[in-house]
Coordinates of C-alpha atoms and ligand atoms in Angstrom, one line a residue:
X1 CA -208.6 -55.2 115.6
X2 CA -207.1 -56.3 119.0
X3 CA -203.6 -57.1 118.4
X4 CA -202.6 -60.1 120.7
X5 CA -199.9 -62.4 121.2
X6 CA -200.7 -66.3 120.1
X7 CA -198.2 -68.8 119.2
X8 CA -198.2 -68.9 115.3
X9 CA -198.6 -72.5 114.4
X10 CA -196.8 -73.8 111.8
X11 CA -198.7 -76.3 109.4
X12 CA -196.8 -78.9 108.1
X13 CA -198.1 -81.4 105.1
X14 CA -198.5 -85.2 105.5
X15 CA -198.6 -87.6 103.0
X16 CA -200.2 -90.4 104.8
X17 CA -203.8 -90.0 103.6
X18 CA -204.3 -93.2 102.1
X19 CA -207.9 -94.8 101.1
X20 CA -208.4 -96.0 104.8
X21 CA -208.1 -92.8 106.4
X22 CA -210.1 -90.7 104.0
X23 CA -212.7 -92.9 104.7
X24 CA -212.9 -92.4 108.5
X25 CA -212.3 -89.0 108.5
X26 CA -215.4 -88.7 106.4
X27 CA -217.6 -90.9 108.7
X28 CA -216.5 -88.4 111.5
X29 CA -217.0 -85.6 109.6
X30 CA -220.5 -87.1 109.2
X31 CA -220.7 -87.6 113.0
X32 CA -219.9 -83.6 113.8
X33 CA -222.6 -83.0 110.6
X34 CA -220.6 -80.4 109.2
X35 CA -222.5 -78.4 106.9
X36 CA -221.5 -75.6 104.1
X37 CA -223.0 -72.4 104.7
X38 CA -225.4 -72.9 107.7
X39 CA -224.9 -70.6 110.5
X40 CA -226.2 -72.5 113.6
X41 CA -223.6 -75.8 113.2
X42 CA -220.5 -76.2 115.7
X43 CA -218.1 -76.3 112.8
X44 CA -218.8 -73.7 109.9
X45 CA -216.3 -73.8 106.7
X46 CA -215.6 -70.9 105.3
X47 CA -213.4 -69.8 102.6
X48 CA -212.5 -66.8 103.1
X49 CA -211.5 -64.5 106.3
X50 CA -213.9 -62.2 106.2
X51 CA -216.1 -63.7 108.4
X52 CA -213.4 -63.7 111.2
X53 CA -213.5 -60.0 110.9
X54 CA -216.5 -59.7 113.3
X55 CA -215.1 -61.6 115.6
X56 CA -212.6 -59.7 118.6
X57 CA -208.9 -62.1 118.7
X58 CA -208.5 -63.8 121.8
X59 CA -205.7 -61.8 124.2
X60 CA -204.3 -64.8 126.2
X61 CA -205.4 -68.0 125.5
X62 CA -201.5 -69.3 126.5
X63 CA -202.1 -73.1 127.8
X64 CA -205.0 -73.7 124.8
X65 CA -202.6 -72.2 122.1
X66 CA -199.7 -74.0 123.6
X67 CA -201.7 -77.4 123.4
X68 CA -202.5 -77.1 119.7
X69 CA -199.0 -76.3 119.0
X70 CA -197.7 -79.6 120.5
X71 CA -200.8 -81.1 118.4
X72 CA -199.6 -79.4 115.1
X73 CA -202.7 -77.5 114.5
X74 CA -203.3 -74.2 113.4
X75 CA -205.7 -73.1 115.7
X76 CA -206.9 -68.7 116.1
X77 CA -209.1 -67.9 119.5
X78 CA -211.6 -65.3 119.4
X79 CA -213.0 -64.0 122.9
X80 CA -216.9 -64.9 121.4
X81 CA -216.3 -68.6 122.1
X82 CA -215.3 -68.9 118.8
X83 CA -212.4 -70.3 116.9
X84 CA -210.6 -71.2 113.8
X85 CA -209.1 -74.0 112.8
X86 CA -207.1 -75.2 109.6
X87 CA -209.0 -77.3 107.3
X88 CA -205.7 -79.5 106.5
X89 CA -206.2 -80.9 110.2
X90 CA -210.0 -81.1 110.2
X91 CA -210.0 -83.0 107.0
X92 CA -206.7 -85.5 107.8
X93 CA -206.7 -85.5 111.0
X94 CA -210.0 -84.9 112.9
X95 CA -209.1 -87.3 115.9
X96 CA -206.7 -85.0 117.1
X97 CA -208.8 -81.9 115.9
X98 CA -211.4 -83.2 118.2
X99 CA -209.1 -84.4 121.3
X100 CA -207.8 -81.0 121.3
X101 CA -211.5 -79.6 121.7
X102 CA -212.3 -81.8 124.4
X103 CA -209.2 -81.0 126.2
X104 CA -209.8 -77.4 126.6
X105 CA -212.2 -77.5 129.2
X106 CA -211.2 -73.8 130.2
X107 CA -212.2 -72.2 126.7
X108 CA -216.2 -72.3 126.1
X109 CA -216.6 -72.4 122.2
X110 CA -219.9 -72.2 120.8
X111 CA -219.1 -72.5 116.8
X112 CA -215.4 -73.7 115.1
X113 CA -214.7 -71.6 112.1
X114 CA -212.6 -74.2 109.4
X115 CA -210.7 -72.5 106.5
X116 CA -207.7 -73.3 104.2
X117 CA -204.5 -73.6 106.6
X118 CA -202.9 -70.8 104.5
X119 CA -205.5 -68.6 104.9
X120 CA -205.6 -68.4 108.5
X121 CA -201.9 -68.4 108.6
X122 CA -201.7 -65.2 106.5
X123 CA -204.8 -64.1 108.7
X124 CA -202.5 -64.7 111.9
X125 CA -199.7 -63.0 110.7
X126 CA -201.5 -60.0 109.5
X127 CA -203.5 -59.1 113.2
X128 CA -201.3 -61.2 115.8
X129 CA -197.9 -59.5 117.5
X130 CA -196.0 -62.3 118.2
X131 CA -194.0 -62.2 121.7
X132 CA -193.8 -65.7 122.1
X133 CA -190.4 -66.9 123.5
X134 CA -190.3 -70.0 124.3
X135 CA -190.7 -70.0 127.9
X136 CA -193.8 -67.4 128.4
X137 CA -196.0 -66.0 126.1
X138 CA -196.5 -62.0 127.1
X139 CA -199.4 -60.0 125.6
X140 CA -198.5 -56.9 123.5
X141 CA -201.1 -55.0 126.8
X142 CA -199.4 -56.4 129.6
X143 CA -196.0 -55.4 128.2
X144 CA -196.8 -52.0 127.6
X145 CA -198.5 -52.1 131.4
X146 CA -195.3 -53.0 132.9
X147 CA -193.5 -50.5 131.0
X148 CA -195.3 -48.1 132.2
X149 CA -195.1 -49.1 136.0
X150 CA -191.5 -49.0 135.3
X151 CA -191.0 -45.7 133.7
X152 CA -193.5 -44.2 136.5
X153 CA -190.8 -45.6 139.0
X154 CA -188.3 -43.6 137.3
X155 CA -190.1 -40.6 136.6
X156 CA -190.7 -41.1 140.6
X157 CA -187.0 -41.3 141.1
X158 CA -186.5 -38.6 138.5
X159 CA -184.0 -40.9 136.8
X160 CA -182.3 -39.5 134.2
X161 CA -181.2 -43.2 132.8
X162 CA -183.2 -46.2 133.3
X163 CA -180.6 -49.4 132.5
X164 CA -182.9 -52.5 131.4
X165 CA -180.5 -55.7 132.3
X166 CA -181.1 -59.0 130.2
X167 CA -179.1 -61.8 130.4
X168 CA -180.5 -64.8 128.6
X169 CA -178.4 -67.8 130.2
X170 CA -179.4 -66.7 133.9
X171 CA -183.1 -66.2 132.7
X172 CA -182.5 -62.9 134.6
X173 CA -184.2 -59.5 133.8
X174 CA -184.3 -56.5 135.9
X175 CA -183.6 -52.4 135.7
X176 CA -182.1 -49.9 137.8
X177 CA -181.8 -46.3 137.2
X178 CA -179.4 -42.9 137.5
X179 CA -180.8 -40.8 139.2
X180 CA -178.7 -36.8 139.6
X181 CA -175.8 -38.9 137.8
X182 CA -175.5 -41.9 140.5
X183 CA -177.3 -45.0 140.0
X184 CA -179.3 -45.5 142.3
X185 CA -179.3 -48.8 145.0
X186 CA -182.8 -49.5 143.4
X187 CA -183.1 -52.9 141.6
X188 CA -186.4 -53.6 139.6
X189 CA -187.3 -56.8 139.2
X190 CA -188.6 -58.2 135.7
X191 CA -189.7 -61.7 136.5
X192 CA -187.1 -63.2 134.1
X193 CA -185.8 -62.8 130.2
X194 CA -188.7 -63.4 128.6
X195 CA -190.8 -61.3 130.5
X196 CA -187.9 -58.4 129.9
X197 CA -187.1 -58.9 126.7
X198 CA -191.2 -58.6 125.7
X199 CA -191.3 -55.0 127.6
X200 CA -188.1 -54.1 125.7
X201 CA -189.2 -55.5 122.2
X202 CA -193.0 -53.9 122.5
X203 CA -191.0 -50.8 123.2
X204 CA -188.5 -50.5 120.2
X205 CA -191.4 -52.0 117.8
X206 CA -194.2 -50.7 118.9
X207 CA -193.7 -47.2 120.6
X208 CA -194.0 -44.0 118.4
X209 CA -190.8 -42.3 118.0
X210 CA -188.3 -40.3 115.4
X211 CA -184.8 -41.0 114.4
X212 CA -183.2 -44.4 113.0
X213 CA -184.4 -47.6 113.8
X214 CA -182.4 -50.5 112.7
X215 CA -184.6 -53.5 112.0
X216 CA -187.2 -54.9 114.6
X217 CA -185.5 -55.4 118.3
X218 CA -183.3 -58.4 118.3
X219 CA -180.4 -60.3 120.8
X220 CA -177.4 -60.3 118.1
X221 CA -177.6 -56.7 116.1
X222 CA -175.5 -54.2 118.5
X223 CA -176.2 -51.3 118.6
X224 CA -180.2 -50.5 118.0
X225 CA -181.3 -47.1 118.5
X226 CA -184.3 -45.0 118.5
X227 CA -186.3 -42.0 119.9
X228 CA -189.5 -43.0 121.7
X229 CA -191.8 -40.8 123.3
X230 CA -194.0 -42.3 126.2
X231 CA -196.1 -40.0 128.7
X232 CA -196.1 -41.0 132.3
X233 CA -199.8 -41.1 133.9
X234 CA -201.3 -41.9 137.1
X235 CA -203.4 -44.6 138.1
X236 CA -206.4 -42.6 137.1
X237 CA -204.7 -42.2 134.1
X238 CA -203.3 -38.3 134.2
X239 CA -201.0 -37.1 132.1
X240 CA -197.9 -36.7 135.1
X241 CA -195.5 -35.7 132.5
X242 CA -194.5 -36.8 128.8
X243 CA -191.0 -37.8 128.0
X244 CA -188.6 -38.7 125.5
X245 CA -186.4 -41.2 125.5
X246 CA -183.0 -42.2 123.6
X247 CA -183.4 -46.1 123.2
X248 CA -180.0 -47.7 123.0
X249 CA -179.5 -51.3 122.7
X250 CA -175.7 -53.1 123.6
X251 CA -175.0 -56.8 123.3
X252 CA -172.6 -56.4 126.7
X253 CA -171.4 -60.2 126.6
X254 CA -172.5 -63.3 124.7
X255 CA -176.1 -62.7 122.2
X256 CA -179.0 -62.9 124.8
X257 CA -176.9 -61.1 127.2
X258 CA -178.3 -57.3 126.7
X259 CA -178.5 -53.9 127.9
X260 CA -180.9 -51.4 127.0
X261 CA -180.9 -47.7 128.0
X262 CA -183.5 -44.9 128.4
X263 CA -182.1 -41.9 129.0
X264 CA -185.1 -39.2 128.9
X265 CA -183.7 -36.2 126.9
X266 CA -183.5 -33.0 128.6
X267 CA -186.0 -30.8 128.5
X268 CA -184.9 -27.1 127.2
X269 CA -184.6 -24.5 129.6
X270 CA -184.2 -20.6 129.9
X271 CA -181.2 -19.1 131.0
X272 CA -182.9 -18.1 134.1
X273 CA -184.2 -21.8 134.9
X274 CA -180.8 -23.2 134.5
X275 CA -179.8 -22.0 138.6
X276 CA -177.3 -19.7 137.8
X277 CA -175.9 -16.3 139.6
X278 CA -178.0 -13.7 138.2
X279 CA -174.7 -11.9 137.1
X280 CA -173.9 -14.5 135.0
X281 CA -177.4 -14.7 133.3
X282 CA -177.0 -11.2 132.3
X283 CA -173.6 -11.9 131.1
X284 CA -174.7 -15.0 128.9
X285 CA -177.8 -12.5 127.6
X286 CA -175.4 -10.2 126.3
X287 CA -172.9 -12.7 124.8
X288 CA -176.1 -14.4 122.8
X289 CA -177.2 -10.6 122.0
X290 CA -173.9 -10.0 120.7
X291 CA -173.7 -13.6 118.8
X292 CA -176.8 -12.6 117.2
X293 CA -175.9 -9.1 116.2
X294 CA -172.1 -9.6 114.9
X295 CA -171.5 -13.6 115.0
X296 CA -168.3 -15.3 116.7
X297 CA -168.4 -18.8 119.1
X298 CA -169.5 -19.5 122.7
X299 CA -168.0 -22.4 123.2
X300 CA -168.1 -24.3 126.8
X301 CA -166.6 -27.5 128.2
X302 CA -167.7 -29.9 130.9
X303 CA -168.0 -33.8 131.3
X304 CA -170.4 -35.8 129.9
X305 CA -173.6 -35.6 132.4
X306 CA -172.5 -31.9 133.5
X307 CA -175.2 -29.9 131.6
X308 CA -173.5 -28.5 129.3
X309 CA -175.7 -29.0 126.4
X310 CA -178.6 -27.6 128.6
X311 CA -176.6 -24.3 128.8
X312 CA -175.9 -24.0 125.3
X313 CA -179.5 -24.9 124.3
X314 CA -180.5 -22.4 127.1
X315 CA -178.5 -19.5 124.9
X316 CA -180.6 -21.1 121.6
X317 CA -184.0 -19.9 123.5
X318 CA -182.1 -16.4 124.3
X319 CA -181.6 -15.6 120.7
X320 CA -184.1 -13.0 118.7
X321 CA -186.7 -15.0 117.2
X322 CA -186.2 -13.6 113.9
X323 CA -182.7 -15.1 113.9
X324 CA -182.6 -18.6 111.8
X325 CA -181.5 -21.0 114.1
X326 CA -180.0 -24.7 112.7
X327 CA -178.5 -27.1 115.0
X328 CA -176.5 -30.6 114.1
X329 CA -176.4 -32.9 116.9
X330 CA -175.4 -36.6 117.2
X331 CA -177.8 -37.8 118.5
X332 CA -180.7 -34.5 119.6
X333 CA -180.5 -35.1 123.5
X334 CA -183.0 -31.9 124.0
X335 CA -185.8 -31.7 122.2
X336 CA -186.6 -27.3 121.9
X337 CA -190.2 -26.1 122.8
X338 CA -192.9 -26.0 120.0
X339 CA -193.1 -22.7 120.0
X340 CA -189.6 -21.7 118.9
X341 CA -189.6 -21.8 114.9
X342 CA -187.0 -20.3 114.5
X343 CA -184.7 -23.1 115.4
X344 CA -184.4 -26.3 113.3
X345 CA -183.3 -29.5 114.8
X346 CA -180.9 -31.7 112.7
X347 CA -179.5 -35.1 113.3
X348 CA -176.5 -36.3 112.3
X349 CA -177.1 -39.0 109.3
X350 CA -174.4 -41.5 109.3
X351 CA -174.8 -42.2 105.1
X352 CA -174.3 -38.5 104.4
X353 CA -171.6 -37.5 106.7
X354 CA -171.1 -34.7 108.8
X355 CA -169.4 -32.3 106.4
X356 CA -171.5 -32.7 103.6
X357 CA -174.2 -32.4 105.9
X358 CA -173.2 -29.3 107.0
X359 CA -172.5 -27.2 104.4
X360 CA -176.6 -28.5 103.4
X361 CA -177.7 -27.0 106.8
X362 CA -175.3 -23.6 105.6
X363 CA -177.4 -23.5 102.7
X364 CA -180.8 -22.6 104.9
X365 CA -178.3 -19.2 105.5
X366 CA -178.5 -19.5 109.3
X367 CA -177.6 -17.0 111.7
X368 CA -176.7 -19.1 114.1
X369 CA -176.0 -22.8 114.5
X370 CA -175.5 -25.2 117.1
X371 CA -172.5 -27.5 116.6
X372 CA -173.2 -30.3 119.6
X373 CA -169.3 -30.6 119.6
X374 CA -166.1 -29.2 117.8
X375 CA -164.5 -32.9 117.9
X376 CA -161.8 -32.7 115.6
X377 CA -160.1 -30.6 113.1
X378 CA -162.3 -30.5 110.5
X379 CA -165.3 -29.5 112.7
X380 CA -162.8 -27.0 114.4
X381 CA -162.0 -25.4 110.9
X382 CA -165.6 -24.8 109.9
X383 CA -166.7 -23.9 113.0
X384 CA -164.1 -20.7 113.1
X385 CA -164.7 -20.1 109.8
X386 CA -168.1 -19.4 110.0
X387 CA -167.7 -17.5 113.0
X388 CA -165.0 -15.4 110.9
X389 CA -167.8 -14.9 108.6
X390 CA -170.3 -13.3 110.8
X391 CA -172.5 -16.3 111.8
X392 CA -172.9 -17.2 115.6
X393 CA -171.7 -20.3 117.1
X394 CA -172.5 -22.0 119.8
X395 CA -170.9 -25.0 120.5
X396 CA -169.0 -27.5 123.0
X397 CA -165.2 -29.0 123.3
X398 CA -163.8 -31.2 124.9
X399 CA -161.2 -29.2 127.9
X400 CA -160.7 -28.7 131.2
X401 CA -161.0 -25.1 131.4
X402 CA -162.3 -22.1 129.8
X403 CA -158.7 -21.3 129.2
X404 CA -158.0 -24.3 128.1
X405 CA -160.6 -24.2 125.3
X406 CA -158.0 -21.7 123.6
X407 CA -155.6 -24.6 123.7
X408 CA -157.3 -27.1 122.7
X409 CA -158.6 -25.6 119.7
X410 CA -154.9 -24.5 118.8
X411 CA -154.1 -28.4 119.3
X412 CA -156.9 -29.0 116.7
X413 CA -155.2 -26.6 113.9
X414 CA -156.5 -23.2 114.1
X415 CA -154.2 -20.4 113.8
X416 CA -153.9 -18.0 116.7
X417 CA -153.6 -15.7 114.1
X418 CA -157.6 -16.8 114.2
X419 CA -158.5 -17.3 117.5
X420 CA -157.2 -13.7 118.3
X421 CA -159.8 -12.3 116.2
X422 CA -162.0 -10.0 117.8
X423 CA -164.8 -12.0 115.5
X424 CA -164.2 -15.5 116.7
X425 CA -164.1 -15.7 120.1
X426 CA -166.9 -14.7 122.5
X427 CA -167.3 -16.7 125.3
X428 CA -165.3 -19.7 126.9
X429 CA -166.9 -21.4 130.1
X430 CA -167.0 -24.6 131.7
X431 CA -169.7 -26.4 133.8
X432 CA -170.0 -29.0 136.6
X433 CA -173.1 -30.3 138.3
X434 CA -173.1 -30.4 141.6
X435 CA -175.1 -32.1 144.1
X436 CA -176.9 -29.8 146.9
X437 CA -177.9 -30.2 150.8
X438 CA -180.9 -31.7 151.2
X439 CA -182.6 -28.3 153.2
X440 CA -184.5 -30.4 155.6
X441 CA -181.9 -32.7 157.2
X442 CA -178.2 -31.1 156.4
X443 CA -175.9 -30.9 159.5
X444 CA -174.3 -28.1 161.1
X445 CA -171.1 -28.8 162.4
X446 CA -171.9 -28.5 165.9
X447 CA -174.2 -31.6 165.1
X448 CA -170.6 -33.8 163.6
X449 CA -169.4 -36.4 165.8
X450 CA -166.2 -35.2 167.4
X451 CA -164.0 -37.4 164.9
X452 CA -165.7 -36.1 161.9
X453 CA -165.2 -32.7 163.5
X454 CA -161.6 -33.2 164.2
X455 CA -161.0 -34.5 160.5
X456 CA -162.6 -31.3 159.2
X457 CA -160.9 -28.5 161.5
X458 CA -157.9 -28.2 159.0
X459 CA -159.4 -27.2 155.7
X460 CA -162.3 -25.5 157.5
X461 CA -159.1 -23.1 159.3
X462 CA -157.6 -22.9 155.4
X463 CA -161.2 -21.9 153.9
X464 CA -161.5 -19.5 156.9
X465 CA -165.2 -20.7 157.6
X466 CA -163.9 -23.1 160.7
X467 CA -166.6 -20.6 163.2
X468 CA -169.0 -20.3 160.5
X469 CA -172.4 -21.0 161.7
X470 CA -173.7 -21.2 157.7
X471 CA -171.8 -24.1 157.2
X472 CA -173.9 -27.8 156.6
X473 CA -172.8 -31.2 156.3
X474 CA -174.3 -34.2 154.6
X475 CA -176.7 -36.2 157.3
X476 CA -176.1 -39.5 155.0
X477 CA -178.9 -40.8 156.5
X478 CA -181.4 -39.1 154.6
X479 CA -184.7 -37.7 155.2
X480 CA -188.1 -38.6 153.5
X481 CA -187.3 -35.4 151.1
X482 CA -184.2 -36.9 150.0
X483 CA -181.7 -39.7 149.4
X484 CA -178.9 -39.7 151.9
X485 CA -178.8 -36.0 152.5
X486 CA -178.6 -34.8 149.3
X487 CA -181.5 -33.3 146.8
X488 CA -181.1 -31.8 143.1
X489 CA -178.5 -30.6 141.6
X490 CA -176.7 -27.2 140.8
X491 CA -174.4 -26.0 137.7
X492 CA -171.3 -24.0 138.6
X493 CA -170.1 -22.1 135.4
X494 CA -167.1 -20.7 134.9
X495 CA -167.5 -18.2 132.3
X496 CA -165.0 -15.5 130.3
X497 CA -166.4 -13.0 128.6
X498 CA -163.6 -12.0 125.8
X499 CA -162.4 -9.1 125.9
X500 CA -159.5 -7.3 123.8
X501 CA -157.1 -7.7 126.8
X502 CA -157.6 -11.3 126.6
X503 CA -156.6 -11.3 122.8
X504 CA -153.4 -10.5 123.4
X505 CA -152.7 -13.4 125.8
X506 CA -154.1 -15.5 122.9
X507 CA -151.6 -14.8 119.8
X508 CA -149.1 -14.8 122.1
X509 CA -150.1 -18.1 123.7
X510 CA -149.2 -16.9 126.8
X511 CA -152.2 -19.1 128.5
X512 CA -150.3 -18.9 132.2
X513 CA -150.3 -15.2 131.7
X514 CA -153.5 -15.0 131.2
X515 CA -154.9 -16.9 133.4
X516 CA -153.4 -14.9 136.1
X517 CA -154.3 -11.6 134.8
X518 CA -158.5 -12.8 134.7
X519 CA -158.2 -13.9 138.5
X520 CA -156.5 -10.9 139.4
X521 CA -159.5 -9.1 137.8
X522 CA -161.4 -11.2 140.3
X523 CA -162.5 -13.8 137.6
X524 CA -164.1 -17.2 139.5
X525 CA -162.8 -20.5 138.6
X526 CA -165.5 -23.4 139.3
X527 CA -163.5 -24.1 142.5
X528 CA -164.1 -20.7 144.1
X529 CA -167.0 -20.5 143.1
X530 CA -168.0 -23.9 145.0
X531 CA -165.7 -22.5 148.0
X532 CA -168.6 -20.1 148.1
X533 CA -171.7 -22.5 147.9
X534 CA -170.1 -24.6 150.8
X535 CA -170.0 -21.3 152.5
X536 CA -173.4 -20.0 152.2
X537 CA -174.5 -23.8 153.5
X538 CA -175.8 -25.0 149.9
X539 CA -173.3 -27.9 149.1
X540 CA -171.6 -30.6 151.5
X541 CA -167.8 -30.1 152.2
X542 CA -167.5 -33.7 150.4
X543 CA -168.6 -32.5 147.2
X544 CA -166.4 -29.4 147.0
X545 CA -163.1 -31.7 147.6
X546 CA -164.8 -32.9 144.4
X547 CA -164.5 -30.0 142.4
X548 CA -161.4 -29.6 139.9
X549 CA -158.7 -27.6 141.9
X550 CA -157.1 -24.0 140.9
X551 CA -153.7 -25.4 139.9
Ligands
ZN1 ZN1 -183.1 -34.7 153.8

């Protein structure tokens, strides 16, 4: 059955049929010679539904549907030039019933199905989708068509996050997008609220999709949440690429005034898709071979949007496939590849609570799991625990730098006594994203206007790259490869390999110490490590000032 959007009609009872009126509804009823069972009449009664089955519902028949609300019939539209009408009207009320025929000119109908009011109601509510709202009425089709021009503009920008803005009182709807963790000057227009708030309600109601979803899509519950997968296509309708998105609804200011976000998970990658230095692949394929063989944690930090989880997830993929794999994550922001049974996926389910949860995902005996993030003690405790007990971990925190990690989890309540454990502790790194030179139109610095050059001379002299001729520069204007100058992004990784001479440093919290000993063992910190992108031409001189400094 064709779901379409018609205004549901609500019947309401009069008590004004006195003698008089009965008796000229029945001479009109004698005029439009309505029969009961012939087939060829205009107006047919019927009693029950079934013979609307044949019949195809009517997508969009807005202006007659609208018309027989403001006449208070119950009125269904079927795309053979038939309809259905409530017999409540047709038998009280056949003047209006037949003003409402004549009026709409723009609908052929060849026969008038008439059935109980009730009936048709139920019949209605059973087959229709109801958008309406109040100013326009938008078909369940054209929604989804318009959410799919809209997600193929962000799969076009590559957005990462596609903000849907609503705001009821300015009748205003429209969505921009991140795109390489910017948003993007990009504004896409949505006609108005209505229009906007159809796309986002077919969406949350209609789309496919796992985790929780809280109700049908409203203005006044905050937050609403949910998984939906949608698949990108072309106009010839090729699959371009399938997605999944993290649906999340906030009430920003007053009801009617909403935000909705799509942020398209992340697809899993290998360890040697992530753009790393080779050495440091090999280094993070022994750390997971060693995780897998004798347990302990790899634990990294990084902001939010800095690919952290990628890297961990890229570790997951690295592991033996024999080894049982459970992850808890709040919410799953990467969904694993099909192939890869050996790793289970669990959510975190708000009614059960994380601990509880936890020791059920122990119980599947895992050899490894992935903790999305050690965020307090308690996660901290189990987390070390486990890794005391020969399981791998790999997990995030929230710190500045690998060395900080140490800290942090000491802040958190575990004993160095712990942490200094050749068991626990087997890899600490952090991660940024950084943006890289669009190949095609980067500057050399020959090409800088003379105060841009000027301004630059100093640092350039300190970096000891001032007569480099590897060297590019941002050309903000942009090419037709990139947006202002800059294309994709690159992780920079600091990584620390535990060793025993780090363990040490650790029970004796001597963090200072230690950090000096790694760098005079030539470890990189992410800011040297961007020192040498900038170098070798890869990143703009603006986005290494960026970067967190050595001190
Ligand atoms: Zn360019």
């Amino acid at each position: 059955m064709v779901r379409a959007v018609l205004a549901l009609l609500v019947m309401t009872f009069r008590h004004n049929s006195n003698e008089f009126v009965c008796r000229s509804v029945m001479m009109k009823i004698n005029l439009f010679s309505v029969s009961g069972g012939s087939n060829d009449s205009f107006f047919h009664r019927i009693s029950s539904t079934d013979a609307l089955e044949s019949y195809t519902i009517h997508k969009e028949p807005t202006i007659a549907s609208r018309l027989a609300k403001e006449l208070d019939l119950t009125v269904l539209f079927f795309e053979q030039s038939v309809i259905a009408i409530d017999s409540f009207s047709f038998d009280h009320n056949l003047s209006t019933v037949n003003d409402f025929l004549k009026k709409i000119t723009s609908i052929k109908i060849a026969k008038v199905f008439v059935i109980d009011g009730e009936l048709l109601q139920n019949y209605i509510k059973a087959n229709v989708t109801s958008l309406e709202t109040g100013h326009t009425e938008i078909t369940e089709t054209e929604a989804s068509k318009q959410f799919q021009a809209l997600m193929y503009r962000a799969h076009e920008l590559g957005a990462q996050d596609t903000f849907i803005h609503l705001s009821n009182e300015d009748d205003t709807a429209y969505a921009t997008f991140k795109v390489d963790g910017e948003l993007s000057d990009e504004t896409y227009a949505l006609k108005n609220y209505s229009f906007g708030r159809a796309i986002v309600a077919s969406v949350y109601d209609g789309k496919k999709g796992a985790g929780t979803q809280i109700g049908s899509f409203d203005e006044v519950t905050s937050p609403q949440e949910k998984n939906v997968g949608h698949v990108v296509t072309d106009e010839a309708g090729n699959i371009l690429e399938k997605y999944e998105y993290r649906f999340t609804k906030t009430v920003t200011k007053a009801p009617g005034e909403l935000l909705i976000n799509l942020r398209s998970q992340g697809k899993a990658k290998q360890l040697s898709e992530l753009g790393l230095p080779q050495e440091q692949v090999e280094a993070y394929k022994s750390i997971v071979f060693d995780l897998s063989k004798s347990g302990g944690m790899s634990l990294i930090c990084g902001q939010t949007g800095s690919g952290k989880s990628t890297t961990n997830y890229a570790c997951l993929l690295a592991l033996p496939r024999m080894r049982n794999v459970q992850t808890f994550e709040d919410p799953i922001e990467i969904s694993k590849p099909r192939e890869y049974r050996n790793i289970t996926q669990n959510s975190l389910n708000h009614s059960i609570g994380a601990m509880k949860q936890l020791s059920s995902i122990m119980r599947q005996a895992p050899d490894c799991l992935f903790l999305q993030e050690v965020r307090d003690k308690e996660t901290a405790r189990f987390a070390t625990s486990i890794a005391l007990t020969g399981h791998g971990v790999v997990t995030s925190i929230h710190a500045k730098t690998p060395f900080g990690i140490v800290q942090r989890l000491e802040d958190l309540g575990v004993e160095p006594s712990t942490l200094s454990s050749p068991e626990v502790l087997k890899a600490l790194s952090s991660q940024v994203l950084v943006k890289t030179l669009c190949p095609h139109c980067s500057l050399p610095f020959k090409d800088l206007t003379y105060e841009e050059q000027l301004k630059h001379e100093q640092v350039l002299r300190s970096l000891k790259c001032f007569t480099s001729k590897d060297i590019r520069f941002k050309n903000s204007e942009g090419c037709a490869h990139c947006s202002k100058g800059e294309k994709g992004r690159k992780p920079i990784l600091e990584l620390l390999k535990i060793t025993d001479d780090d363990l040490g440093f650790i029970i004796n919290k001597d963090y200072l110490g230690w950090k000096k000993f790694r760098l005079s063992k030539g470890h990189k910190t992410i800011y040297d490590q961007g020192v040498l992108l900038f170098k070798s031409g890869s990143i703009c001189l603006s986005r290494l000032k960026e970067l967190p400094t050595n001190d």
